[in-house]
RNA sequence: GGCCGGUUCGUCUAUCGGCUAGGACAGCCCCCUUUCACGGGGCAAAGACGGGUUCGAUUCCCGUACCGGCUACCA
């Protein structure tokens, strides 16, 4: 059935050609129709292809996210392929780190070096043998050539000619299989002379494709240089590797950052030469995430400079031993981090901003992804986190807060109390780490008491009030916030002191500082003994 | 410089030719709250510019400006 439709479409296209419609029309119609043909037949397979050279940038995580959302929405596979073709940039631990970040975000790959799959290996360094034959096939077909120029020679050229590019305009003056005799090339090759394989960009050819986000994008091949496909060390460059592996791994849709747009014509040509355009994945070039101030791509340095994380998790550079704080360690919830990233360049068309991952899977659509880059707004990121802390059920926060308190030397034994504490403090926590300040005093008498907030206005009358309060609290049968407040106000009235004069002292006695939830709610959770004891303690401090 | 892409409040964005241009973050003010928050209400704040097309352009087209990306045997 599908085959039949396909054949009819081809006939239609041929008729269009007979009608002498413009070439652009033909190309566009072909792209569109072949896209639909593939959509109906091919399983959705997407890939995130990071280069393990350091911390995982938030832009990278967003690319992962969009890949993931698209795959899951279409019952497809999400693959992680490690692009480690540059051996000079190998960084120990970077790969493991990437997977830890993905795990934290809850974006689990279906296939990867860690998760397995039937299209492995998933590290390009382990697929080295694959690439040379494709590069040589291109040479044989006349679409590529050997180049023997040394690094020094190239550097000299660049010095000599401003904006030098190895291209159809300059290749005739270089040392390559197009300028050298066949015998000379043969000799050089036999002598294992270091060489690369470069694509031979055709002259004045119109190259275009339909980007899922930007629509039709076109280039003229004369403007594109002869990119290296296979390096002297036998490793492929990104250009060759991405095409070969996307083909071998049956990738149906390829998402990547906008910075790749200029090299798209190289990839398209490679697809055309090697595997056929009809098998090429659909491209989507994602908008960039920009610096909040000034301009340009957001970088790790901007985070350092402006005081916010850029990496998903803490990253320690193995060379300098320097650690860069990540969103996780800063106190972000993965739900909030993912939600925030999703909204940086996408929306569902309504005013809704808070989305759990599952809902993103359902609602995500590429045609609602923005074309323009977005400046990163840390304030908004914090807002997302705050919203998620408030939204998440207490139970989901409990173990994390317990961990935080434990790190601060507080072992929580009363789970029920912790639950109550989280419930009444979470609205004032922007970061998970804020729970340390907001919750600690419930379980441990405050080490620092802001006595100066009380002392200036302290007097004997107040002293008597609190003494009486202690007496009353000791005797009370009901230890509920409402009752405690009632008793408090009654005693205040009898002593003719405004409750307002006494609330802050009580807060300081129980909390240590001017923060926290309602003071009687705090007392309720602290319990009779602890509340009375803390009041007595501060009272004794005030006597001196 | 060349090529490619982009351009709505300070920021993220809505609008798929009818706009008194909506929402959110941040800012400011008020209410609630005898802490800090949460919450509620309000204020201020935008279509880069110039041409077309159209009864009507933020929306479509073309220029210009500006911003960004790329221009490595890095990804």
PDB file of C-alpha atoms in Angstrom, chain A residues 30-253:
ATOM      1  CA  UNK A  30      10.416  16.117  -3.368  1.00  0.00           C
ATOM      2  CA  UNK A  31      11.587  16.957   0.133  1.00  0.00           C
ATOM      3  CA  UNK A  32       8.086  17.326   1.456  1.00  0.00           C
ATOM      4  CA  UNK A  33       6.725  14.211  -0.118  1.00  0.00           C
ATOM      5  CA  UNK A  34       9.685  12.060   0.708  1.00  0.00           C
ATOM      6  CA  UNK A  35       9.369  13.281   4.257  1.00  0.00           C
ATOM      7  CA  UNK A  36       5.809  12.037   4.460  1.00  0.00           C
ATOM      8  CA  UNK A  37       6.764   8.762   2.839  1.00  0.00           C
ATOM      9  CA  UNK A  38       9.411   8.215   5.450  1.00  0.00           C
ATOM     10  CA  UNK A  39       7.214   9.371   8.277  1.00  0.00           C
ATOM     11  CA  UNK A  40       4.740   6.683   7.415  1.00  0.00           C
ATOM     12  CA  UNK A  41       7.263   3.909   7.135  1.00  0.00           C
ATOM     13  CA  UNK A  42      10.185   4.597   9.393  1.00  0.00           C
ATOM     14  CA  UNK A  43      10.388   4.153  13.095  1.00  0.00           C
ATOM     15  CA  UNK A  44      11.295   7.334  14.919  1.00  0.00           C
ATOM     16  CA  UNK A  45      14.871   7.146  16.131  1.00  0.00           C
ATOM     17  CA  UNK A  46      16.642  10.210  17.442  1.00  0.00           C
ATOM     18  CA  UNK A  47      20.037  10.693  18.942  1.00  0.00           C
ATOM     19  CA  UNK A  48      21.905  12.999  21.242  1.00  0.00           C
ATOM     20  CA  UNK A  49      25.536  13.046  20.224  1.00  0.00           C
ATOM     21  CA  UNK A  50      27.669  14.792  22.813  1.00  0.00           C
ATOM     22  CA  UNK A  51      31.393  15.185  22.689  1.00  0.00           C
ATOM     23  CA  UNK A  52      32.683  14.172  26.129  1.00  0.00           C
ATOM     24  CA  UNK A  53      34.977  17.108  26.710  1.00  0.00           C
ATOM     25  CA  UNK A  54      33.644  18.622  29.927  1.00  0.00           C
ATOM     26  CA  UNK A  55      30.550  19.628  31.856  1.00  0.00           C
ATOM     27  CA  UNK A  56      27.122  19.178  30.346  1.00  0.00           C
ATOM     28  CA  UNK A  57      25.859  22.581  29.361  1.00  0.00           C
ATOM     29  CA  UNK A  58      22.207  23.507  29.857  1.00  0.00           C
ATOM     30  CA  UNK A  59      21.856  23.936  26.123  1.00  0.00           C
ATOM     31  CA  UNK A  60      22.982  20.357  25.725  1.00  0.00           C
ATOM     32  CA  UNK A  61      20.397  19.207  28.200  1.00  0.00           C
ATOM     33  CA  UNK A  62      17.727  21.057  26.287  1.00  0.00           C
ATOM     34  CA  UNK A  63      18.792  19.274  23.121  1.00  0.00           C
ATOM     35  CA  UNK A  64      18.531  15.988  24.998  1.00  0.00           C
ATOM     36  CA  UNK A  65      15.101  17.005  26.238  1.00  0.00           C
ATOM     37  CA  UNK A  66      13.718  17.858  22.820  1.00  0.00           C
ATOM     38  CA  UNK A  67      15.131  14.613  21.455  1.00  0.00           C
ATOM     39  CA  UNK A  68      13.595  12.683  24.302  1.00  0.00           C
ATOM     40  CA  UNK A  69      10.203  14.364  24.074  1.00  0.00           C
ATOM     41  CA  UNK A  70      10.009  13.831  20.350  1.00  0.00           C
ATOM     42  CA  UNK A  71      11.023  10.176  20.619  1.00  0.00           C
ATOM     43  CA  UNK A  72       8.642   9.335  23.421  1.00  0.00           C
ATOM     44  CA  UNK A  73       5.774  11.143  21.787  1.00  0.00           C
ATOM     45  CA  UNK A  74       6.223   9.074  18.660  1.00  0.00           C
ATOM     46  CA  UNK A  75       6.939   5.792  20.398  1.00  0.00           C
ATOM     47  CA  UNK A  76      10.449   6.071  19.090  1.00  0.00           C
ATOM     48  CA  UNK A  77      13.918   5.404  20.424  1.00  0.00           C
ATOM     49  CA  UNK A  78      16.189   7.885  22.084  1.00  0.00           C
ATOM     50  CA  UNK A  79      19.839   7.090  21.500  1.00  0.00           C
ATOM     51  CA  UNK A  80      22.962   8.561  22.994  1.00  0.00           C
ATOM     52  CA  UNK A  81      26.027   8.317  20.826  1.00  0.00           C
ATOM     53  CA  UNK A  82      29.361   9.488  22.134  1.00  0.00           C
ATOM     54  CA  UNK A  83      31.207  11.605  19.578  1.00  0.00           C
ATOM     55  CA  UNK A  84      34.762  11.143  20.743  1.00  0.00           C
ATOM     56  CA  UNK A  85      36.562  11.386  17.433  1.00  0.00           C
ATOM     57  CA  UNK A  86      38.926  14.048  18.651  1.00  0.00           C
ATOM     58  CA  UNK A  87      41.445  12.146  20.688  1.00  0.00           C
ATOM     59  CA  UNK A  88      43.276  15.290  21.657  1.00  0.00           C
ATOM     60  CA  UNK A  89      40.243  16.493  23.520  1.00  0.00           C
ATOM     61  CA  UNK A  90      39.652  13.390  25.580  1.00  0.00           C
ATOM     62  CA  UNK A  91      38.641  14.261  29.123  1.00  0.00           C
ATOM     63  CA  UNK A  92      38.592  11.553  31.748  1.00  0.00           C
ATOM     64  CA  UNK A  93      35.235  11.028  33.406  1.00  0.00           C
ATOM     65  CA  UNK A  94      33.312  13.266  31.025  1.00  0.00           C
ATOM     66  CA  UNK A  95      31.305  10.433  29.543  1.00  0.00           C
ATOM     67  CA  UNK A  96      30.212   8.954  32.877  1.00  0.00           C
ATOM     68  CA  UNK A  97      29.352  12.445  33.978  1.00  0.00           C
ATOM     69  CA  UNK A  98      27.033  12.969  31.004  1.00  0.00           C
ATOM     70  CA  UNK A  99      25.112   9.833  31.860  1.00  0.00           C
ATOM     71  CA  UNK A 100      24.820  10.873  35.485  1.00  0.00           C
ATOM     72  CA  UNK A 101      23.316  14.146  34.367  1.00  0.00           C
ATOM     73  CA  UNK A 102      20.810  12.389  32.145  1.00  0.00           C
ATOM     74  CA  UNK A 103      19.892  10.095  34.974  1.00  0.00           C
ATOM     75  CA  UNK A 104      19.346  13.011  37.309  1.00  0.00           C
ATOM     76  CA  UNK A 105      17.120  14.696  34.734  1.00  0.00           C
ATOM     77  CA  UNK A 106      15.123  11.527  34.272  1.00  0.00           C
ATOM     78  CA  UNK A 107      15.881  11.405  30.549  1.00  0.00           C
ATOM     79  CA  UNK A 108      16.869   7.793  30.131  1.00  0.00           C
ATOM     80  CA  UNK A 109      18.256   6.695  26.776  1.00  0.00           C
ATOM     81  CA  UNK A 110      16.932   3.579  25.081  1.00  0.00           C
ATOM     82  CA  UNK A 111      20.317   2.879  23.529  1.00  0.00           C
ATOM     83  CA  UNK A 112      23.780   4.076  24.520  1.00  0.00           C
ATOM     84  CA  UNK A 113      27.175   2.684  25.476  1.00  0.00           C
ATOM     85  CA  UNK A 114      25.686   2.158  28.934  1.00  0.00           C
ATOM     86  CA  UNK A 115      22.222   0.988  28.007  1.00  0.00           C
ATOM     87  CA  UNK A 116      23.109  -1.267  25.095  1.00  0.00           C
ATOM     88  CA  UNK A 117      21.135  -1.684  21.889  1.00  0.00           C
ATOM     89  CA  UNK A 118      21.471  -3.386  18.548  1.00  0.00           C
ATOM     90  CA  UNK A 119      23.198  -0.581  16.671  1.00  0.00           C
ATOM     91  CA  UNK A 120      26.382  -0.443  18.707  1.00  0.00           C
ATOM     92  CA  UNK A 121      29.031   0.322  19.487  1.00  0.00           C
ATOM     93  CA  UNK A 122      27.774   3.714  20.586  1.00  0.00           C
ATOM     94  CA  UNK A 123      31.164   5.367  20.872  1.00  0.00           C
ATOM     95  CA  UNK A 124      32.587   6.673  17.633  1.00  0.00           C
ATOM     96  CA  UNK A 125      36.114   5.871  18.733  1.00  0.00           C
ATOM     97  CA  UNK A 126      35.024   2.232  18.734  1.00  0.00           C
ATOM     98  CA  UNK A 127      33.577   2.494  15.247  1.00  0.00           C
ATOM     99  CA  UNK A 128      36.763   3.815  13.694  1.00  0.00           C
ATOM    100  CA  UNK A 129      36.966   1.072  11.022  1.00  0.00           C
ATOM    101  CA  UNK A 130      33.589   2.056   9.633  1.00  0.00           C
ATOM    102  CA  UNK A 131      34.526   5.440   8.362  1.00  0.00           C
ATOM    103  CA  UNK A 132      37.550   5.013   6.122  1.00  0.00           C
ATOM    104  CA  UNK A 133      35.722   2.891   3.591  1.00  0.00           C
ATOM    105  CA  UNK A 134      33.017   5.509   3.118  1.00  0.00           C
ATOM    106  CA  UNK A 135      35.610   8.230   2.707  1.00  0.00           C
ATOM    107  CA  UNK A 136      37.398   6.110   0.114  1.00  0.00           C
ATOM    108  CA  UNK A 137      34.154   5.329  -1.628  1.00  0.00           C
ATOM    109  CA  UNK A 138      33.696   9.056  -2.020  1.00  0.00           C
ATOM    110  CA  UNK A 139      37.183   9.422  -3.452  1.00  0.00           C
ATOM    111  CA  UNK A 140      36.471   6.669  -5.957  1.00  0.00           C
ATOM    112  CA  UNK A 141      33.236   8.294  -7.003  1.00  0.00           C
ATOM    113  CA  UNK A 142      35.048  11.601  -7.427  1.00  0.00           C
ATOM    114  CA  UNK A 143      33.240  13.338  -4.592  1.00  0.00           C
ATOM    115  CA  UNK A 144      36.301  13.592  -2.379  1.00  0.00           C
ATOM    116  CA  UNK A 145      40.072  13.637  -2.658  1.00  0.00           C
ATOM    117  CA  UNK A 146      43.265  13.006  -0.745  1.00  0.00           C
ATOM    118  CA  UNK A 147      45.067  16.045   0.585  1.00  0.00           C
ATOM    119  CA  UNK A 148      48.680  15.936   1.702  1.00  0.00           C
ATOM    120  CA  UNK A 149      49.182  19.481   2.901  1.00  0.00           C
ATOM    121  CA  UNK A 150      50.869  19.597   6.269  1.00  0.00           C
ATOM    122  CA  UNK A 151      49.623  21.643   9.174  1.00  0.00           C
ATOM    123  CA  UNK A 152      52.541  24.032   8.606  1.00  0.00           C
ATOM    124  CA  UNK A 153      51.713  24.474   4.947  1.00  0.00           C
ATOM    125  CA  UNK A 154      48.112  25.246   5.754  1.00  0.00           C
ATOM    126  CA  UNK A 155      49.116  27.692   8.412  1.00  0.00           C
ATOM    127  CA  UNK A 156      51.428  29.415   5.971  1.00  0.00           C
ATOM    128  CA  UNK A 157      48.581  29.711   3.481  1.00  0.00           C
ATOM    129  CA  UNK A 158      46.338  31.233   6.091  1.00  0.00           C
ATOM    130  CA  UNK A 159      48.988  33.780   6.910  1.00  0.00           C
ATOM    131  CA  UNK A 160      49.559  34.547   3.273  1.00  0.00           C
ATOM    132  CA  UNK A 161      45.916  34.864   2.292  1.00  0.00           C
ATOM    133  CA  UNK A 162      43.392  36.499   4.589  1.00  0.00           C
ATOM    134  CA  UNK A 163      40.314  34.331   5.155  1.00  0.00           C
ATOM    135  CA  UNK A 164      41.939  31.444   3.386  1.00  0.00           C
ATOM    136  CA  UNK A 165      39.667  28.497   2.828  1.00  0.00           C
ATOM    137  CA  UNK A 166      40.505  25.141   1.352  1.00  0.00           C
ATOM    138  CA  UNK A 167      37.883  25.168  -1.366  1.00  0.00           C
ATOM    139  CA  UNK A 168      37.183  24.863  -5.048  1.00  0.00           C
ATOM    140  CA  UNK A 169      38.811  28.277  -5.500  1.00  0.00           C
ATOM    141  CA  UNK A 170      42.064  27.285  -3.852  1.00  0.00           C
ATOM    142  CA  UNK A 171      42.359  23.529  -4.038  1.00  0.00           C
ATOM    143  CA  UNK A 172      44.189  23.698  -7.352  1.00  0.00           C
ATOM    144  CA  UNK A 173      47.092  25.405  -5.650  1.00  0.00           C
ATOM    145  CA  UNK A 174      47.369  22.824  -2.899  1.00  0.00           C
ATOM    146  CA  UNK A 175      48.971  19.452  -2.529  1.00  0.00           C
ATOM    147  CA  UNK A 176      46.239  16.918  -3.209  1.00  0.00           C
ATOM    148  CA  UNK A 177      45.122  14.100  -5.452  1.00  0.00           C
ATOM    149  CA  UNK A 178      43.524  16.605  -7.810  1.00  0.00           C
ATOM    150  CA  UNK A 179      46.769  18.462  -8.452  1.00  0.00           C
ATOM    151  CA  UNK A 180      49.255  15.629  -8.103  1.00  0.00           C
ATOM    152  CA  UNK A 181      49.705  12.941 -10.702  1.00  0.00           C
ATOM    153  CA  UNK A 182      48.098   9.573 -10.064  1.00  0.00           C
ATOM    154  CA  UNK A 183      51.527   8.011  -9.713  1.00  0.00           C
ATOM    155  CA  UNK A 184      52.639  10.599  -7.179  1.00  0.00           C
ATOM    156  CA  UNK A 185      49.512  10.063  -5.144  1.00  0.00           C
ATOM    157  CA  UNK A 186      50.041   6.333  -5.310  1.00  0.00           C
ATOM    158  CA  UNK A 187      53.582   6.710  -4.017  1.00  0.00           C
ATOM    159  CA  UNK A 188      52.587   9.046  -1.215  1.00  0.00           C
ATOM    160  CA  UNK A 189      49.839   6.680  -0.154  1.00  0.00           C
ATOM    161  CA  UNK A 190      52.124   3.643  -0.286  1.00  0.00           C
ATOM    162  CA  UNK A 191      54.666   5.467   1.827  1.00  0.00           C
ATOM    163  CA  UNK A 192      51.977   6.126   4.417  1.00  0.00           C
ATOM    164  CA  UNK A 193      52.383   9.842   4.024  1.00  0.00           C
ATOM    165  CA  UNK A 194      50.028  11.567   6.453  1.00  0.00           C
ATOM    166  CA  UNK A 195      46.981  12.746   4.587  1.00  0.00           C
ATOM    167  CA  UNK A 196      43.367  13.659   5.005  1.00  0.00           C
ATOM    168  CA  UNK A 197      40.354  13.115   2.815  1.00  0.00           C
ATOM    169  CA  UNK A 198      38.415  16.217   1.881  1.00  0.00           C
ATOM    170  CA  UNK A 199      35.007  16.562   0.318  1.00  0.00           C
ATOM    171  CA  UNK A 200      35.144  18.059  -3.165  1.00  0.00           C
ATOM    172  CA  UNK A 201      32.425  20.650  -3.070  1.00  0.00           C
ATOM    173  CA  UNK A 202      30.713  20.947  -6.435  1.00  0.00           C
ATOM    174  CA  UNK A 203      30.603  24.212  -8.299  1.00  0.00           C
ATOM    175  CA  UNK A 204      27.594  26.459  -8.126  1.00  0.00           C
ATOM    176  CA  UNK A 205      25.099  23.874  -7.020  1.00  0.00           C
ATOM    177  CA  UNK A 206      21.928  24.759  -5.204  1.00  0.00           C
ATOM    178  CA  UNK A 207      21.654  22.792  -1.983  1.00  0.00           C
ATOM    179  CA  UNK A 208      18.545  23.052   0.106  1.00  0.00           C
ATOM    180  CA  UNK A 209      16.598  21.164   2.700  1.00  0.00           C
ATOM    181  CA  UNK A 210      13.539  21.647   4.828  1.00  0.00           C
ATOM    182  CA  UNK A 211      14.377  22.227   8.441  1.00  0.00           C
ATOM    183  CA  UNK A 212      11.615  21.187  10.808  1.00  0.00           C
ATOM    184  CA  UNK A 213      11.936  24.448  12.695  1.00  0.00           C
ATOM    185  CA  UNK A 214      13.059  26.932  10.065  1.00  0.00           C
ATOM    186  CA  UNK A 215      11.457  25.652   6.921  1.00  0.00           C
ATOM    187  CA  UNK A 216      13.419  25.795   3.713  1.00  0.00           C
ATOM    188  CA  UNK A 217      17.092  26.671   4.074  1.00  0.00           C
ATOM    189  CA  UNK A 218      19.329  26.913   1.050  1.00  0.00           C
ATOM    190  CA  UNK A 219      22.980  27.296   0.185  1.00  0.00           C
ATOM    191  CA  UNK A 220      25.173  27.606  -2.831  1.00  0.00           C
ATOM    192  CA  UNK A 221      27.864  24.945  -2.933  1.00  0.00           C
ATOM    193  CA  UNK A 222      30.453  27.422  -4.249  1.00  0.00           C
ATOM    194  CA  UNK A 223      30.392  29.167  -0.893  1.00  0.00           C
ATOM    195  CA  UNK A 224      31.143  26.064   1.115  1.00  0.00           C
ATOM    196  CA  UNK A 225      34.713  24.940   1.684  1.00  0.00           C
ATOM    197  CA  UNK A 226      36.201  21.474   1.208  1.00  0.00           C
ATOM    198  CA  UNK A 227      35.794  20.144   4.705  1.00  0.00           C
ATOM    199  CA  UNK A 228      38.047  17.415   5.970  1.00  0.00           C
ATOM    200  CA  UNK A 229      36.118  14.164   6.260  1.00  0.00           C
ATOM    201  CA  UNK A 230      38.822  11.815   7.437  1.00  0.00           C
ATOM    202  CA  UNK A 231      41.672  13.070   9.562  1.00  0.00           C
ATOM    203  CA  UNK A 232      45.301  12.067   9.304  1.00  0.00           C
ATOM    204  CA  UNK A 233      44.930   9.807  12.325  1.00  0.00           C
ATOM    205  CA  UNK A 234      42.251   7.831  10.525  1.00  0.00           C
ATOM    206  CA  UNK A 235      39.444   9.204  12.640  1.00  0.00           C
ATOM    207  CA  UNK A 236      36.525  10.828  10.891  1.00  0.00           C
ATOM    208  CA  UNK A 237      35.610  14.428  11.518  1.00  0.00           C
ATOM    209  CA  UNK A 238      32.154  15.222  12.785  1.00  0.00           C
ATOM    210  CA  UNK A 239      30.968  15.750   9.210  1.00  0.00           C
ATOM    211  CA  UNK A 240      31.647  12.214   8.062  1.00  0.00           C
ATOM    212  CA  UNK A 241      30.878  10.523  11.349  1.00  0.00           C
ATOM    213  CA  UNK A 242      27.496  12.129  11.809  1.00  0.00           C
ATOM    214  CA  UNK A 243      26.324  11.060   8.374  1.00  0.00           C
ATOM    215  CA  UNK A 244      27.697   7.544   8.516  1.00  0.00           C
ATOM    216  CA  UNK A 245      26.441   6.874  12.005  1.00  0.00           C
ATOM    217  CA  UNK A 246      23.047   8.448  11.500  1.00  0.00           C
ATOM    218  CA  UNK A 247      22.687   6.107   8.565  1.00  0.00           C
ATOM    219  CA  UNK A 248      24.019   3.016  10.304  1.00  0.00           C
ATOM    220  CA  UNK A 249      21.918   3.726  13.363  1.00  0.00           C
ATOM    221  CA  UNK A 250      18.822   4.390  11.290  1.00  0.00           C
ATOM    222  CA  UNK A 251      18.277   7.839  12.692  1.00  0.00           C
ATOM    223  CA  UNK A 252      15.002   9.331  11.459  1.00  0.00           C
ATOM    224  CA  UNK A 253      15.216  12.838  12.913  1.00  0.00           C
TER     225      UNK A 253
END
